[in-house]
Structures are given as C-alpha cells and as structure tokens.
Amino acid sequence: MSTTPRRAAAVTALAAVGVLTAAGAASAHVTVHPESYARGATDGTLTFRVPDEEDSASTTKVQIFLPTDHPLLGVLVAPRDGWTAKVTDTRLKTPVKTDDGTITDAVSEITWTGGKIGAGQYEDFDVAFGRLPDDTGRLAFKALQTYSDGKTVRWIEEAARGDEEPENPAPVVKLTAEQAGTAAIPAKAREAAADSSDSTARGLGVAGLIVGVLGLAAAAFAVVRTRSGGSRDA
C-alpha cells in the first residue's frame, strides 16, 4: 500500500473525528422541551435539560432567566431531588390583565443549587406555567451553568432569523398560532372532553343493550308465533 492512500485514510479518519466532536459539542448546550407551544397555552410544563460537558468538573448551579417583556404567568417549580430552587419575582413594566385580575409581578429567574450533574450526565428541571403570552412568536430563556471548578457558561446568545445557531445559544420555545398538542390544551377543557367521551360511551352502551333486548324479544315472538301456526296446521 502506498503512502498516499494511507495519508488519505488518516485525513478521512481525522475529519470524521472532528465532525463527531463538533456534533457532540453542538448537542451539549442547555435546551428546553417541548420546542414549541401554542400562543396563550395554559396549564403546561417546560423542561430545561442541562448536560454536563466538562470532563473533570460537575455542574453545581443552574440559573434560568424568564422573559419579563412577555411574561409567563402562574409559574411553579417542580421539586428535584438533591436540588434547592430559589424563585425570584420582578415587577412588570407592563401589567398583564387576566380574567382573575391584573398581574403586576412575574417570575424572572429560577436558580437551582445544592445538587450535582456529573461528567457525561444531564439533569431535567421542570417548570409549570399557568399561561403563556399570546403576543409574541418566541420565548428565549437565557441560562447560566456553573461548574465545580468555578467556570460559568453563559447560554444567552440568540440567533437572528435565518442565521446559523450561535456557539452558546439560549433555550428557545417557538409559539405557534395553532395548538401544538394536548399539553397546550387547558386542563379543564381536557377534563370536559374526557367527561364527554365517557358520557358518549355510556350512551352507546345503553343503546346497544336496548337493541339487544328488542332483538331477543322479536326472536322469542317469532318462535312462539311459529309454534302456534304449527299447532293449528296439525
């Protein structure tokens, strides 16, 4: 084998390793799920996934900053074993009017401490909301990830429309005009739909039972009539 094919093979291998490394680095940033919701969706949950991308340090602090120009209302933080959550409220520049009154304050920051995300591992942090805004097409959640060696990674960059993803992108949720799934449907509506479905099923069951009884009665009548006819002929 000549040296040229060997060099070509080595270059190809190195290129493949580089692509895999770049792909791994690109997928290691903080993300939010689901990636889309309906505008004005109610009673839903956002999950922030935080992977540890350091070989020799653990993640010991996670900060998520919620937008206040398009605030999330009714924010609640799900407990996470080993972690303590601190919730910070901010007075809104523009209060939000709701059916229950005017909202003047909203959650602007959630900080988790006390836990640890080891190298090659990740942690999911769940945040429930009462209502998403209906006056924007996207929500960006800037995040800070602090490691045990003191290093802090700032996931705060937002890509302009049509641009490639930045090096340290902020988690983003796209808000759509249509329902993005059952999670975006209000809980009361889902319960009403379930009750309606149960009522329909019960109604169909009763109707089927009545039809069955009528069928049996008709069959019995036919048998009696046949026997009666046979007796007269005899």
CSV table of C-alpha atoms in Angstrom, one decimal:
chain,number,residue,atom,x,y,z
A,1,MET,CA,0.0,0.0,0.0
A,2,SER,CA,1.4,3.4,-1.0
A,3,THR,CA,1.8,6.3,1.4
A,4,THR,CA,-0.8,8.4,-0.5
A,5,PRO,CA,-3.8,6.1,0.3
A,6,ARG,CA,-2.6,5.9,3.9
A,7,ARG,CA,-2.5,9.6,4.2
A,8,ALA,CA,-5.9,9.9,2.6
A,9,ALA,CA,-7.3,7.4,5.1
A,10,ALA,CA,-5.7,9.2,8.0
A,11,VAL,CA,-7.1,12.6,6.8
A,12,THR,CA,-10.6,11.0,6.4
A,13,ALA,CA,-10.4,9.5,9.9
A,14,LEU,CA,-9.4,12.8,11.5
A,15,ALA,CA,-12.1,14.6,9.6
A,16,ALA,CA,-14.7,12.1,10.9
A,17,VAL,CA,-13.5,12.5,14.4
A,18,GLY,CA,-13.7,16.3,14.0
A,19,VAL,CA,-17.3,16.1,12.8
A,20,LEU,CA,-18.3,13.8,15.6
A,21,THR,CA,-16.6,16.1,18.2
A,22,ALA,CA,-18.3,19.2,16.7
A,23,ALA,CA,-21.7,17.4,16.7
A,24,GLY,CA,-21.2,16.4,20.4
A,25,ALA,CA,-20.3,19.9,21.4
A,26,ALA,CA,-23.3,21.3,19.5
A,27,SER,CA,-25.7,19.0,21.2
A,28,ALA,CA,-24.3,19.7,24.7
A,29,HIS,CA,-26.0,23.0,25.3
A,30,VAL,CA,-28.9,23.8,27.6
A,31,THR,CA,-32.2,23.1,25.9
A,32,VAL,CA,-35.9,23.5,26.6
A,33,HIS,CA,-38.7,21.0,25.8
A,34,PRO,CA,-41.1,21.0,24.1
A,35,GLU,CA,-39.6,23.3,21.4
A,36,SER,CA,-43.0,24.8,20.6
A,37,TYR,CA,-46.3,25.6,22.2
A,38,ALA,CA,-49.4,27.4,21.2
A,39,ARG,CA,-49.7,31.1,21.9
A,40,GLY,CA,-51.6,31.7,25.1
A,41,ALA,CA,-51.4,28.0,26.1
A,42,THR,CA,-52.4,27.2,29.7
A,43,ASP,CA,-51.6,24.6,32.3
A,44,GLY,CA,-48.4,23.3,30.7
A,45,THR,CA,-44.8,22.4,31.6
A,46,LEU,CA,-41.4,23.4,30.3
A,47,THR,CA,-38.5,21.1,30.9
A,48,PHE,CA,-35.0,22.5,30.9
A,49,ARG,CA,-32.3,19.9,30.1
A,50,VAL,CA,-28.8,20.7,31.4
A,51,PRO,CA,-26.0,18.4,30.3
A,52,ASP,CA,-22.5,18.5,31.8
A,53,GLU,CA,-19.9,18.9,29.1
A,54,GLU,CA,-16.8,19.1,31.2
A,55,ASP,CA,-14.5,16.1,31.7
A,56,SER,CA,-13.2,17.0,35.1
A,57,ALA,CA,-15.9,19.2,36.7
A,58,SER,CA,-19.5,18.8,37.8
A,59,THR,CA,-22.4,21.3,37.3
A,60,THR,CA,-23.3,22.7,40.7
A,61,LYS,CA,-25.6,25.6,39.8
A,62,VAL,CA,-28.2,26.3,37.1
A,63,GLN,CA,-29.9,29.7,36.5
A,64,ILE,CA,-32.8,30.1,34.1
A,65,PHE,CA,-33.9,33.7,33.3
A,66,LEU,CA,-37.6,34.0,32.2
A,67,PRO,CA,-38.6,36.9,29.9
A,68,THR,CA,-40.4,39.7,31.6
A,69,ASP,CA,-41.4,41.6,28.4
A,70,HIS,CA,-43.6,38.6,27.5
A,71,PRO,CA,-44.0,37.0,31.0
A,72,LEU,CA,-45.1,33.5,31.9
A,73,LEU,CA,-48.0,33.6,34.4
A,74,GLY,CA,-48.5,31.3,37.3
A,75,VAL,CA,-45.0,29.7,37.3
A,76,LEU,CA,-44.4,26.8,39.7
A,77,VAL,CA,-41.2,24.8,40.1
A,78,ALA,CA,-41.2,21.0,40.4
A,79,PRO,CA,-39.0,19.6,43.2
A,80,ARG,CA,-35.8,17.9,42.1
A,81,ASP,CA,-34.0,15.5,44.4
A,82,GLY,CA,-30.8,17.0,45.7
A,83,TRP,CA,-31.5,20.5,44.4
A,84,THR,CA,-32.9,23.6,46.1
A,85,ALA,CA,-34.8,26.1,43.9
A,86,LYS,CA,-34.9,29.8,44.5
A,87,VAL,CA,-37.5,31.8,42.7
A,88,THR,CA,-37.1,35.5,42.0
A,89,ASP,CA,-40.1,37.7,41.1
A,90,THR,CA,-39.9,41.0,39.2
A,91,ARG,CA,-42.4,43.8,38.9
A,92,LEU,CA,-43.6,44.1,35.3
A,93,LYS,CA,-43.2,47.3,33.3
A,94,THR,CA,-46.5,46.5,31.6
A,95,PRO,CA,-49.0,44.7,33.9
A,96,VAL,CA,-51.0,41.8,32.4
A,97,LYS,CA,-54.8,41.9,32.5
A,98,THR,CA,-56.5,38.5,33.1
A,99,ASP,CA,-59.9,37.3,34.0
A,100,ASP,CA,-58.8,37.0,37.6
A,101,GLY,CA,-57.4,40.5,37.8
A,102,THR,CA,-54.3,42.4,36.8
A,103,ILE,CA,-50.9,40.8,37.2
A,104,THR,CA,-48.1,43.2,38.3
A,105,ASP,CA,-45.4,40.7,39.2
A,106,ALA,CA,-44.0,37.6,37.4
A,107,VAL,CA,-41.1,35.1,37.9
A,108,SER,CA,-37.9,36.4,36.3
A,109,GLU,CA,-35.3,33.9,37.5
A,110,ILE,CA,-35.1,30.4,38.9
A,111,THR,CA,-31.8,29.2,40.5
A,112,TRP,CA,-31.1,25.6,41.4
A,113,THR,CA,-28.2,24.8,43.8
A,114,GLY,CA,-27.1,22.0,46.1
A,115,GLY,CA,-27.1,19.3,43.5
A,116,LYS,CA,-24.5,17.9,41.1
A,117,ILE,CA,-24.5,16.9,37.5
A,118,GLY,CA,-21.5,14.7,36.8
A,119,ALA,CA,-19.5,14.5,33.6
A,120,GLY,CA,-21.4,12.8,30.8
A,121,GLN,CA,-24.7,13.2,32.6
A,122,TYR,CA,-27.6,15.5,32.5
A,123,GLU,CA,-30.5,16.8,34.7
A,124,ASP,CA,-34.0,17.8,33.7
A,125,PHE,CA,-35.6,20.7,35.6
A,126,ASP,CA,-39.4,21.1,35.2
A,127,VAL,CA,-41.2,24.4,35.4
A,128,ALA,CA,-45.0,24.6,35.2
A,129,PHE,CA,-46.9,27.6,34.0
A,130,GLY,CA,-50.5,28.8,34.2
A,131,ARG,CA,-50.4,30.7,30.9
A,132,LEU,CA,-48.0,31.6,28.1
A,133,PRO,CA,-48.1,35.0,26.4
A,134,ASP,CA,-50.1,35.4,23.2
A,135,ASP,CA,-48.4,38.5,21.8
A,136,THR,CA,-45.1,37.0,20.6
A,137,GLY,CA,-43.8,34.3,18.4
A,138,ARG,CA,-40.9,33.0,20.5
A,139,LEU,CA,-39.6,32.9,24.1
A,140,ALA,CA,-35.9,32.9,24.9
A,141,PHE,CA,-34.7,31.7,28.3
A,142,LYS,CA,-31.2,32.8,29.0
A,143,ALA,CA,-29.3,30.3,31.2
A,144,LEU,CA,-26.1,30.3,33.2
A,145,GLN,CA,-24.4,27.0,34.1
A,146,THR,CA,-21.8,27.0,36.8
A,147,TYR,CA,-19.2,24.2,37.3
A,148,SER,CA,-17.4,22.9,40.4
A,149,ASP,CA,-14.2,24.5,39.2
A,150,GLY,CA,-15.7,27.9,39.2
A,151,LYS,CA,-16.3,28.1,35.4
A,152,THR,CA,-19.6,29.6,34.2
A,153,VAL,CA,-21.0,29.0,30.8
A,154,ARG,CA,-23.5,31.7,29.6
A,155,TRP,CA,-26.2,30.2,27.3
A,156,ILE,CA,-27.5,33.6,26.3
A,157,GLU,CA,-27.0,34.1,22.6
A,158,GLU,CA,-30.0,34.4,20.2
A,159,ALA,CA,-29.7,33.8,16.5
A,160,ALA,CA,-31.2,36.3,14.1
A,161,ARG,CA,-33.7,34.9,11.7
A,162,GLY,CA,-32.0,32.9,9.0
A,163,ASP,CA,-28.6,32.9,10.8
A,164,GLU,CA,-26.8,29.8,12.0
A,165,GLU,CA,-27.1,28.7,15.6
A,166,PRO,CA,-24.6,30.7,17.8
A,167,GLU,CA,-21.9,29.0,19.9
A,168,ASN,CA,-23.8,29.4,23.2
A,169,PRO,CA,-27.5,29.5,22.2
A,170,ALA,CA,-30.2,30.4,24.7
A,171,PRO,CA,-33.0,27.8,25.0
A,172,VAL,CA,-35.9,29.0,22.8
A,173,VAL,CA,-39.6,28.0,22.6
A,174,LYS,CA,-41.5,28.9,19.5
A,175,LEU,CA,-45.1,30.0,19.9
A,176,THR,CA,-47.5,28.9,17.2
A,177,ALA,CA,-50.9,30.1,16.2
A,178,GLU,CA,-52.4,26.5,16.4
A,179,GLN,CA,-52.5,24.0,19.2
A,180,ALA,CA,-49.2,22.2,19.4
A,181,GLY,CA,-50.6,19.1,21.2
A,182,THR,CA,-52.7,18.1,24.1
A,183,ALA,CA,-50.3,19.7,26.5
A,184,ALA,CA,-51.3,23.1,25.2
A,185,ILE,CA,-55.0,22.5,25.8
A,186,PRO,CA,-56.3,23.8,29.1
A,187,ALA,CA,-56.8,21.1,31.8
A,188,LYS,CA,-60.5,22.0,32.2
A,189,ALA,CA,-61.0,21.5,28.5
A,190,ARG,CA,-59.3,18.1,28.6
A,191,GLU,CA,-61.4,17.1,31.6
A,192,ALA,CA,-64.6,18.2,29.8
A,193,ALA,CA,-63.6,16.3,26.7
A,194,ALA,CA,-62.9,13.2,28.8
A,195,ASP,CA,-66.3,13.5,30.5
A,196,SER,CA,-68.0,13.9,27.2
A,197,SER,CA,-66.2,10.9,25.8
A,198,ASP,CA,-67.3,8.8,28.9
A,199,SER,CA,-70.9,10.0,28.5
A,200,THR,CA,-70.9,9.1,24.8
A,201,ALA,CA,-69.5,5.7,25.6
A,202,ARG,CA,-72.1,5.1,28.3
A,203,GLY,CA,-74.9,6.2,25.9
A,204,LEU,CA,-73.7,3.9,23.2
A,205,GLY,CA,-73.6,1.0,25.7
A,206,VAL,CA,-77.1,1.6,26.9
A,207,ALA,CA,-78.4,1.9,23.3
A,208,GLY,CA,-76.7,-1.4,22.4
A,209,LEU,CA,-78.3,-3.1,25.3
A,210,ILE,CA,-81.7,-1.9,24.4
A,211,VAL,CA,-81.3,-3.0,20.8
A,212,GLY,CA,-80.1,-6.4,22.0
A,213,VAL,CA,-83.2,-6.8,24.3
A,214,LEU,CA,-85.5,-5.8,21.5
A,215,GLY,CA,-83.8,-8.3,19.2
A,216,LEU,CA,-84.3,-11.1,21.7
A,217,ALA,CA,-88.0,-10.1,22.2
A,218,ALA,CA,-88.6,-10.2,18.5
A,219,ALA,CA,-86.9,-13.6,18.2
A,220,ALA,CA,-89.0,-15.0,21.0
A,221,PHE,CA,-92.2,-13.7,19.5
A,222,ALA,CA,-91.3,-15.2,16.1
A,223,VAL,CA,-90.7,-18.6,17.8
A,224,VAL,CA,-94.0,-18.5,19.7
A,225,ARG,CA,-95.8,-17.5,16.5
A,226,THR,CA,-94.3,-20.3,14.5
A,227,ARG,CA,-95.2,-22.9,17.1
A,228,SER,CA,-98.8,-21.5,17.3
A,229,GLY,CA,-99.1,-21.8,13.5
A,230,GLY,CA,-97.7,-25.3,13.5
A,231,SER,CA,-100.3,-26.4,16.1
A,232,ARG,CA,-103.2,-25.1,14.0
A,233,ASP,CA,-102.0,-26.9,10.9
A,234,ALA,CA,-101.9,-30.1,12.9
